[in-house]
XYZ file of C-alpha atoms in Angstrom:
580
model
C 15.669 31.604 19.036
C 15.786 35.409 19.570
C 19.260 35.557 17.946
C 17.823 33.896 14.851
C 14.757 36.004 14.660
C 16.869 39.259 15.090
C 18.900 38.437 12.000
C 15.934 39.726 10.106
C 16.587 43.289 11.240
C 19.350 43.703 8.772
C 19.103 47.231 7.112
C 16.939 48.488 9.964
C 19.611 48.313 12.591
C 19.979 52.059 12.708
C 16.378 52.951 13.457
C 16.401 50.033 15.813
C 19.201 51.684 17.871
C 17.917 55.244 17.495
C 14.392 54.537 18.786
C 15.618 53.542 22.311
C 18.131 56.238 22.290
C 15.381 58.998 21.632
C 13.251 57.232 24.215
C 15.959 57.741 26.837
C 16.060 61.465 26.026
C 12.184 61.665 26.231
C 12.123 59.962 29.661
C 15.027 62.112 30.925
C 13.001 65.281 30.038
C 9.830 63.914 31.658
C 11.693 63.112 34.834
C 13.215 66.544 34.868
C 9.868 68.390 34.556
C 8.721 67.684 38.229
C 11.970 69.161 39.512
C 11.572 72.214 37.347
C 8.099 72.514 38.659
C 9.306 72.296 42.347
C 11.771 75.192 41.576
C 8.984 77.175 40.078
C 6.785 76.708 43.127
C 9.591 77.231 45.765
C 11.630 80.002 44.109
C 8.970 81.711 42.126
C 5.513 81.404 43.654
C 6.475 81.109 47.288
C 8.999 83.946 47.076
C 6.903 85.989 44.715
C 9.688 86.326 42.196
C 8.358 86.953 38.654
C 11.853 86.611 37.292
C 12.114 82.957 38.760
C 8.663 82.168 37.520
C 9.549 83.172 33.952
C 12.940 81.562 34.147
C 11.548 78.231 35.482
C 8.515 78.425 33.106
C 10.716 78.852 30.185
C 12.836 75.937 31.261
C 9.583 73.910 31.675
C 8.471 74.668 28.210
C 11.890 73.713 26.736
C 11.753 70.379 28.628
C 8.269 69.726 27.420
C 9.297 70.541 23.777
C 12.310 68.312 23.980
C 10.308 65.588 25.417
C 7.847 65.883 22.612
C 10.457 65.944 19.953
C 12.295 62.986 21.366
C 9.021 61.037 21.642
C 7.980 61.778 18.162
C 11.424 60.616 16.839
C 11.422 57.498 18.959
C 7.919 56.569 17.742
C 8.820 57.149 14.086
C 12.064 55.084 14.392
C 10.259 52.329 16.183
C 7.589 52.192 13.600
C 10.098 52.088 10.778
C 12.284 49.493 12.441
C 9.235 47.297 13.480
C 7.472 47.206 10.047
C 10.887 46.664 8.380
C 11.785 43.783 10.849
C 8.305 42.225 10.107
C 8.832 42.547 6.382
C 12.163 40.872 6.523
C 11.025 38.167 8.884
C 8.015 37.408 6.696
C 10.276 37.168 3.619
C 12.765 35.001 5.358
C 10.174 32.656 6.463
C 8.535 32.569 3.044
C 11.852 32.006 1.305
C 12.690 29.214 3.827
C 9.378 27.496 2.937
C 10.384 27.668 -0.777
C 13.409 25.551 0.029
C 11.445 22.790 1.795
C 11.066 19.301 0.209
C 7.644 17.676 0.311
C 8.555 15.862 3.463
C 9.163 19.222 5.266
C 5.918 20.739 4.011
C 4.141 17.638 5.412
C 5.198 18.626 8.978
C 3.262 21.889 8.687
C -0.289 22.290 7.517
C -0.932 25.050 4.989
C -3.265 26.857 7.469
C -0.452 26.844 10.132
C 2.055 28.265 7.700
C -0.435 30.959 6.787
C -1.065 31.815 10.450
C 2.740 31.968 11.134
C 3.332 34.263 8.175
C 0.406 36.624 9.217
C -0.869 36.626 12.792
C 2.492 35.478 14.313
C 4.601 37.890 12.491
C 2.272 40.705 13.440
C 2.548 39.648 17.047
C 6.388 39.537 16.818
C 6.490 42.946 15.178
C 4.342 44.416 17.901
C 6.613 42.772 20.571
C 9.742 44.072 18.849
C 8.366 47.653 18.739
C 7.363 47.415 22.478
C 10.799 46.120 23.198
C 12.755 48.921 21.611
C 10.412 51.602 22.860
C 8.053 50.983 25.720
C 10.430 48.503 27.363
C 13.158 51.056 27.403
C 10.665 53.722 28.584
C 9.357 51.864 31.522
C 12.883 50.796 32.772
C 14.321 54.166 32.412
C 11.270 55.874 33.853
C 11.375 53.482 36.810
C 15.081 53.895 37.583
C 15.359 57.680 36.846
C 12.104 58.589 38.867
C 13.405 56.582 41.858
C 16.785 58.331 41.734
C 15.109 61.682 41.634
C 12.658 60.827 44.421
C 15.446 59.534 46.710
C 17.380 62.610 45.970
C 14.420 64.723 47.340
C 13.517 62.722 50.406
C 15.197 59.184 51.187
C 12.595 58.991 54.190
C 9.581 59.311 52.077
C 10.898 56.794 49.485
C 10.686 54.006 52.186
C 7.018 53.607 51.067
C 8.222 52.591 47.644
C 10.428 50.003 49.130
C 7.362 48.468 50.803
C 4.795 48.784 47.886
C 6.961 48.105 44.823
C 7.921 44.567 45.818
C 4.262 43.817 46.607
C 2.973 45.337 43.402
C 5.753 43.494 41.437
C 4.766 40.051 42.886
C 1.153 40.749 42.095
C 1.752 41.913 38.480
C 4.198 39.039 37.606
C 1.801 36.397 39.115
C -0.865 37.753 36.822
C 1.535 37.345 33.826
C 2.414 33.730 34.711
C -1.265 32.814 34.753
C -1.945 34.493 31.406
C 1.086 32.945 29.562
C -0.372 29.414 29.396
C -3.519 30.787 27.928
C -1.843 32.575 25.066
C 0.252 29.638 24.275
C -3.045 27.687 23.804
C -4.651 30.390 21.807
C -2.310 30.534 18.845
C -2.624 26.660 18.391
C -6.412 27.234 18.264
C -5.854 29.968 15.635
C -4.291 27.100 13.385
C -7.482 25.041 13.733
C -9.534 28.169 12.825
C -7.528 28.920 9.726
C -7.694 25.278 8.800
C -11.588 25.124 9.079
C -11.852 28.348 6.844
C -9.353 26.965 4.265
C -11.123 23.652 4.105
C -14.520 25.197 3.721
C -13.411 27.653 0.956
C -11.456 24.958 -0.999
C -14.319 22.484 -0.693
C -17.263 24.937 -1.037
C -18.823 23.068 -3.772
C -18.820 19.883 -1.859
C -20.229 21.618 1.217
C -23.109 23.098 -0.825
C -23.843 19.863 -2.844
C -24.154 17.971 0.400
C -26.089 20.792 2.138
C -23.567 20.864 4.929
C -23.499 24.588 5.569
C -24.976 24.357 8.983
C -22.379 21.738 9.962
C -19.454 23.833 8.730
C -20.938 26.925 10.481
C -21.181 24.922 13.734
C -17.574 23.670 13.349
C -16.361 27.259 12.740
C -18.401 28.650 15.658
C -16.995 25.910 17.947
C -13.430 26.930 17.217
C -14.208 30.638 17.280
C -15.903 30.211 20.580
C -12.776 28.408 22.041
C -10.683 31.396 21.075
C -13.305 33.811 22.531
C -13.334 31.967 25.793
C -9.561 31.850 26.094
C -9.278 35.618 25.331
C -12.061 36.352 27.823
C -10.241 34.407 30.502
C -6.949 36.093 29.734
C -8.561 39.518 29.905
C -10.416 38.671 33.161
C -6.979 37.915 34.681
C -5.347 40.955 33.111
C -8.176 43.160 34.526
C -6.604 42.847 37.947
C -3.631 44.841 36.793
C -5.419 48.134 36.835
C -7.070 47.788 40.326
C -3.839 46.524 41.772
C -1.947 49.525 40.195
C -4.529 52.094 41.432
C -4.302 50.620 44.945
C -0.593 50.972 44.964
C -0.636 54.540 43.513
C -3.249 55.831 45.893
C -1.590 54.070 49.010
C 1.636 55.756 48.112
C 0.075 59.161 47.557
C -1.833 58.910 50.822
C 1.309 57.924 52.829
C 3.410 60.632 51.114
C 0.600 63.230 51.601
C 0.536 62.456 55.330
C 4.092 62.149 56.007
C 5.160 64.826 53.569
C 2.701 67.448 54.945
C 4.223 66.917 58.444
C 7.727 67.322 57.020
C 6.625 70.469 55.215
C 5.162 72.023 58.366
C 8.149 70.950 60.406
C 10.703 72.438 58.018
C 8.831 75.658 57.330
C 9.813 75.260 53.658
C 13.416 75.094 54.573
C 14.685 72.189 52.455
C 17.756 71.575 54.700
C 15.241 70.775 57.643
C 12.866 68.620 55.873
C 10.743 69.121 52.655
C 9.445 72.127 50.719
C 5.942 72.496 49.223
C 7.398 72.200 45.644
C 9.435 69.134 46.564
C 6.235 67.480 48.013
C 4.392 68.305 44.839
C 7.212 66.779 42.728
C 7.084 63.545 44.934
C 3.503 63.044 43.913
C 4.507 63.282 40.251
C 7.508 60.912 40.788
C 5.160 58.435 42.643
C 2.848 58.332 39.693
C 5.893 57.964 37.347
C 7.396 55.105 39.329
C 4.239 53.063 39.606
C 3.288 53.791 36.004
C 6.735 52.476 34.938
C 6.217 49.327 36.819
C 2.792 48.984 35.412
C 4.164 49.446 31.837
C 6.838 46.999 32.717
C 4.201 44.389 33.537
C 2.361 45.104 30.383
C 5.571 44.739 28.376
C 5.945 41.368 29.853
C 2.386 40.504 29.005
C 3.072 41.538 25.377
C 6.256 39.549 25.110
C 4.533 36.560 26.733
C 1.733 36.831 24.204
C 4.399 36.985 21.349
C 6.556 34.194 22.833
C 4.402 31.388 21.365
C 4.511 33.325 18.039
C 8.278 33.572 18.165
C 8.502 29.895 18.788
C 6.297 29.164 15.743
C 8.308 31.500 13.524
C 11.454 29.999 14.756
C 10.184 26.480 13.792
C 9.836 27.581 10.167
C 13.349 29.139 10.125
C 15.170 26.375 11.915
C 13.524 23.624 9.755
C 16.448 21.976 7.814
C 15.329 21.021 4.308
C 15.493 17.316 3.770
C 16.628 17.893 0.205
C 19.715 19.915 -0.692
C 22.310 20.164 -3.451
C 25.526 18.248 -3.270
C 28.858 19.917 -2.872
C 29.640 19.647 -6.562
C 26.338 19.143 -8.380
C 25.906 17.801 -11.852
C 24.635 20.726 -13.965
C 23.321 18.941 -17.115
C 20.823 16.259 -17.603
C 22.167 14.167 -20.673
C 18.811 12.546 -21.622
C 15.556 11.223 -20.364
C 16.609 7.640 -19.297
C 15.221 6.647 -16.022
C 16.419 3.797 -13.729
C 14.999 2.679 -10.485
C 17.461 0.380 -8.778
C 16.188 -1.517 -5.790
C 14.143 1.523 -4.694
C 12.288 1.413 -1.447
C 10.543 4.522 0.086
C 8.681 5.457 3.103
C 7.383 8.972 3.881
C 8.810 9.131 7.413
C 10.611 7.055 9.918
C 7.535 6.765 11.909
C 5.726 5.223 8.943
C 4.662 1.622 9.631
C 5.769 0.267 6.315
C 7.304 1.301 2.949
C 5.140 3.010 0.341
C 7.319 1.485 -2.374
C 9.183 -1.726 -2.041
C 12.263 -2.986 -4.097
C 11.300 -1.126 -7.366
C 13.520 -2.140 -10.321
C 12.623 -0.309 -13.452
C 14.603 0.711 -16.536
C 13.246 3.222 -19.061
C 15.124 4.177 -22.237
C 15.029 7.833 -23.481
C 11.963 8.689 -25.626
C 9.895 5.702 -24.414
C 6.269 6.046 -23.365
C 5.620 4.318 -20.222
C 2.048 3.715 -18.876
C 1.564 3.247 -15.081
C -1.642 1.469 -13.826
C -2.637 0.534 -10.330
C -5.516 0.751 -7.767
C -5.900 3.495 -5.339
C -3.098 3.467 -2.794
C -0.733 1.616 -5.095
C 1.752 4.472 -4.857
C 1.753 5.439 -8.496
C 2.157 9.173 -7.696
C 4.809 8.425 -5.060
C 6.808 6.444 -7.711
C 7.077 9.375 -10.157
C 7.650 12.025 -7.492
C 11.040 10.413 -6.878
C 12.157 11.311 -10.413
C 12.278 15.110 -10.017
C 13.601 14.482 -6.393
C 10.470 15.874 -4.665
C 11.294 13.069 -2.182
C 14.519 11.088 -1.770
C 14.498 7.285 -1.952
C 14.723 5.640 1.423
C 16.746 2.831 -0.129
C 18.286 2.211 -3.457
C 18.784 4.851 -6.107
C 16.898 6.660 -8.801
C 18.842 7.737 -11.839
C 18.089 10.119 -14.644
C 20.378 10.361 -17.673
C 22.620 7.642 -15.960
C 23.177 9.946 -12.933
C 21.765 9.513 -9.452
C 19.181 12.283 -8.930
C 20.909 13.171 -5.641
C 23.904 14.272 -7.497
C 22.194 16.888 -9.619
C 21.651 20.445 -8.981
C 17.914 20.273 -8.077
C 16.988 23.258 -10.155
C 18.563 21.698 -13.258
C 17.081 18.298 -12.572
C 13.536 19.758 -12.138
C 13.847 21.998 -15.217
C 14.520 18.758 -17.205
C 11.319 17.048 -15.741
C 7.837 18.527 -16.281
C 4.905 17.121 -14.147
C 1.179 17.587 -14.755
C -1.006 16.555 -11.791
C -4.610 15.414 -11.587
C -5.262 18.279 -9.325
C -3.783 20.933 -11.466
C -3.313 24.464 -10.242
C -3.711 27.704 -12.306
C -2.811 30.958 -10.717
C -4.689 34.298 -11.073
C -3.492 36.044 -14.187
C -4.098 35.705 -17.993
C -3.846 32.477 -19.819
C -0.517 33.720 -21.316
C 0.922 34.457 -17.892
C -0.047 30.907 -16.699
C 1.476 29.353 -19.822
C 4.579 31.117 -19.305
C 5.238 29.518 -15.953
C 6.519 26.728 -18.138
C 8.945 29.112 -19.967
C 9.084 32.757 -19.187
C 10.630 33.646 -22.507
C 8.185 31.570 -24.698
C 7.023 33.501 -27.700
C 3.426 33.676 -28.629
C 3.888 31.291 -31.439
C 5.309 28.741 -29.013
C 2.326 29.230 -26.630
C -0.049 28.540 -29.427
C 1.930 25.422 -30.580
C 1.987 23.943 -27.042
C -1.683 24.561 -26.752
C -2.393 22.812 -30.026
C -0.409 19.754 -28.861
C -2.484 19.760 -25.651
C -5.729 20.383 -27.617
C -6.347 23.621 -25.853
C -5.990 26.016 -28.557
C -9.549 25.783 -29.868
C -11.281 26.478 -26.605
C -8.758 29.255 -25.666
C -9.671 31.067 -29.007
C -13.387 30.673 -28.240
C -13.046 33.100 -25.309
C -13.672 36.730 -26.137
C -10.031 37.771 -25.041
C -8.336 34.609 -26.287
C -5.007 34.018 -24.738
C -5.558 37.323 -22.698
C -8.311 35.816 -20.911
C -8.138 36.384 -17.126
C -7.913 33.226 -15.100
C -9.551 33.559 -11.601
C -7.659 32.195 -8.543
C -7.479 28.414 -8.696
C -8.867 28.403 -12.251
C -12.474 28.666 -11.071
C -13.611 30.108 -14.388
C -12.524 27.197 -16.574
C -13.775 23.640 -16.538
C -11.625 20.673 -15.165
C -10.855 19.439 -18.615
C -9.811 22.839 -19.791
C -7.629 23.395 -16.817
C -5.889 19.988 -17.446
C -5.169 20.850 -21.006
C -3.725 24.241 -20.030
C -1.507 22.615 -17.483
C -0.339 20.128 -20.074
C 0.494 22.914 -22.427
C 2.371 24.725 -19.618
C 4.457 21.605 -19.025
C 5.302 21.172 -22.700
C 6.642 24.663 -22.984
C 9.417 23.655 -20.527
C 10.619 21.354 -23.463
C 11.514 18.727 -20.891
C 13.558 15.574 -21.320
C 10.867 13.879 -19.088
C 7.152 14.500 -19.066
C 5.052 12.907 -16.403
C 1.246 12.996 -16.683
C -0.184 11.911 -13.255
C -3.722 11.008 -14.279
C -3.850 14.561 -15.916
C -6.371 13.573 -18.652
C -8.966 12.220 -16.328
C -11.313 15.162 -17.061
C -11.079 15.039 -20.849
C -13.056 12.709 -23.175
C -11.494 9.729 -24.702
C -11.322 11.286 -28.164
C -9.368 14.336 -26.882
C -7.200 12.010 -24.853
C -6.222 10.085 -27.971
C -5.531 13.330 -29.857
C -3.156 14.473 -27.081
C -1.268 11.100 -27.096
C -1.052 11.117 -30.896
C 0.447 14.696 -30.722
C 3.025 13.469 -28.144
C 4.072 10.581 -30.372
C 4.566 12.821 -33.356
C 5.700 16.086 -31.884
C 7.983 15.111 -28.941
C 9.359 11.625 -29.764
C 12.569 12.268 -27.929
C 10.980 13.098 -24.619
C 10.409 10.267 -22.151
C 6.722 10.187 -21.250
C 5.306 8.616 -18.141
C 1.487 8.423 -18.038
C -0.408 7.513 -14.899
C -3.958 6.584 -15.778
C -7.040 4.903 -14.721
C -8.144 4.068 -18.175
C -6.460 1.316 -20.084
C -7.226 3.080 -23.286
C -4.839 5.895 -22.122
C -1.814 3.659 -21.910
C -2.378 0.711 -24.271
C -0.218 2.143 -27.010
C 2.701 2.702 -24.607
C 5.993 1.060 -25.154
C 5.957 -0.350 -21.599
C 3.169 -0.555 -19.019
C 3.851 -0.945 -15.344
C 1.204 -2.566 -13.025
C 1.695 -1.439 -9.381
C 0.032 -3.215 -6.526
C 0.654 -2.405 -2.901
C 3.798 -0.425 -3.706
C 5.456 -3.165 -5.759
C 5.670 -3.962 -9.403
C 3.141 -6.664 -10.012
C 3.729 -6.945 -13.883
C 5.621 -5.260 -16.677
C 5.176 -5.463 -20.440
C 3.292 -4.148 -23.482
C -0.513 -4.236 -23.789
C -0.614 -7.593 -25.499
C 1.836 -9.140 -23.271
C 0.013 -8.098 -20.107
C -3.306 -9.357 -21.526
C -1.736 -12.715 -21.705
C 0.494 -12.790 -18.526
C -1.167 -10.245 -16.002
C -4.433 -11.266 -14.314
C -4.751 -7.782 -12.689
C -4.260 -5.913 -16.076
C -6.673 -8.348 -17.815
C -9.292 -7.891 -15.189
C -9.070 -4.016 -15.429
C -9.068 -4.080 -19.216
C -12.174 -6.469 -19.303
C -14.049 -4.411 -16.822
C -13.532 -1.193 -18.822
C -14.244 -2.678 -22.244
C -17.132 -4.985 -21.372
C -19.729 -2.061 -21.802
C -18.257 -1.303 -25.303
C -18.886 -4.905 -26.342
């Protein structure tokens, strides 16, 4: 997992290496300062030597300046490396998501992916910066300070041998208790983001049903859960400081008592015991040693907190796309012929039954095919197999006489345009949205596509025309206008196959008829598949497919189905009875 994540460092390897290197320099200077202070006291103050005071004082200033310089450089490099690593990791995760098939995306909720790309990456960035800076600092501080302390007085250092193991056991016990809480917290974050996302997407439904209080309580419940978990974690972590203070002051008291006796016994003769300056430096080394251990425990806490985030980011990166290009993909779609040959499909192995069962359907290029069926008949599932958004579980789907699994996916999907019932417009101008279909489309081509989709009139009615800004999600245009803009966007692809998945449900029957007439006259060579709830939307089709329970119940033209299909006849009569 760590190896995979660290691949995102890439061009930031140098600052990632320089930061710990500079940190070693900073710690070395900090550890050297108490020794210089001991020399200043023993050789300068005690012996009333102004020359020694000046010399040791100058050395002290140089050590402090060097420590400051190394510290600033280390912090700068760590910041550069950390932010660069997070940028690359976020990009790698986002690019990976773009390679997913629908079945891969189904494994992760949108709110979970958002959390992983934001909160989790921020936690990993923080852990990375801590690892290349603070983790190096605490280890080096602990080791170098211990070495210097033992160099001064091995007898006094016995107190460290007693206190340090006890402190380490206490600190790491605290970490063990906190770890489980943080694992739970990040899963709760997913729920929180999901609640927010659902509320914002469905805000009109929430307000129309006057369910603001219910949504507020739901959000408050999840937020309260996060609050309680963090409070519990902080309560446990709060024991860190008292435990640390107890250890520090215990060491200082023991060293003060024993050290003072050694100083008095030696008479400031270092060869006999301990000098005043050495005792003073021992106090500083005691603080450095125990602070190093304290920092080490906090580093482990930080890494523990980010461990769950690392695993969640790794899940995104290690996910293998269910759909991939073959070794030698076909790079051209000959025409819009579509063939379903004994196709069965289920969304996952765990699914209880197939969504589609033994579908045999053959569509010639340029045909207009209507698809009717009740809710849950798998109409959308059927057409999603054509651009290979999913792969058939059994059988094969062919486009232009070639199995869709043999095509380069980009080539195949460029030849197929889909317009969904729940259309999506992106923030930007109408022109920018239309050019999703063809980035190189001219203004004349944009207008022509909008005329075919019956969108030109209402676009020109806007003060800014085709330069009108579309808000996020197309919230400033009506449902029917949004559908027509999406149809125009699809037409700009000049596809060999055009799929309309109930995409005229929000337009009136007159406009629907005008759009179908434009299709017949302007794009006769394009194969058109129209999923609709209204019989009027498909009755002029060359072939109408009636689906029921994931199977083809009937096939034929409008007149043939009126004679032979009870399902089609019932739907037709129920929709035309009011007109009679």
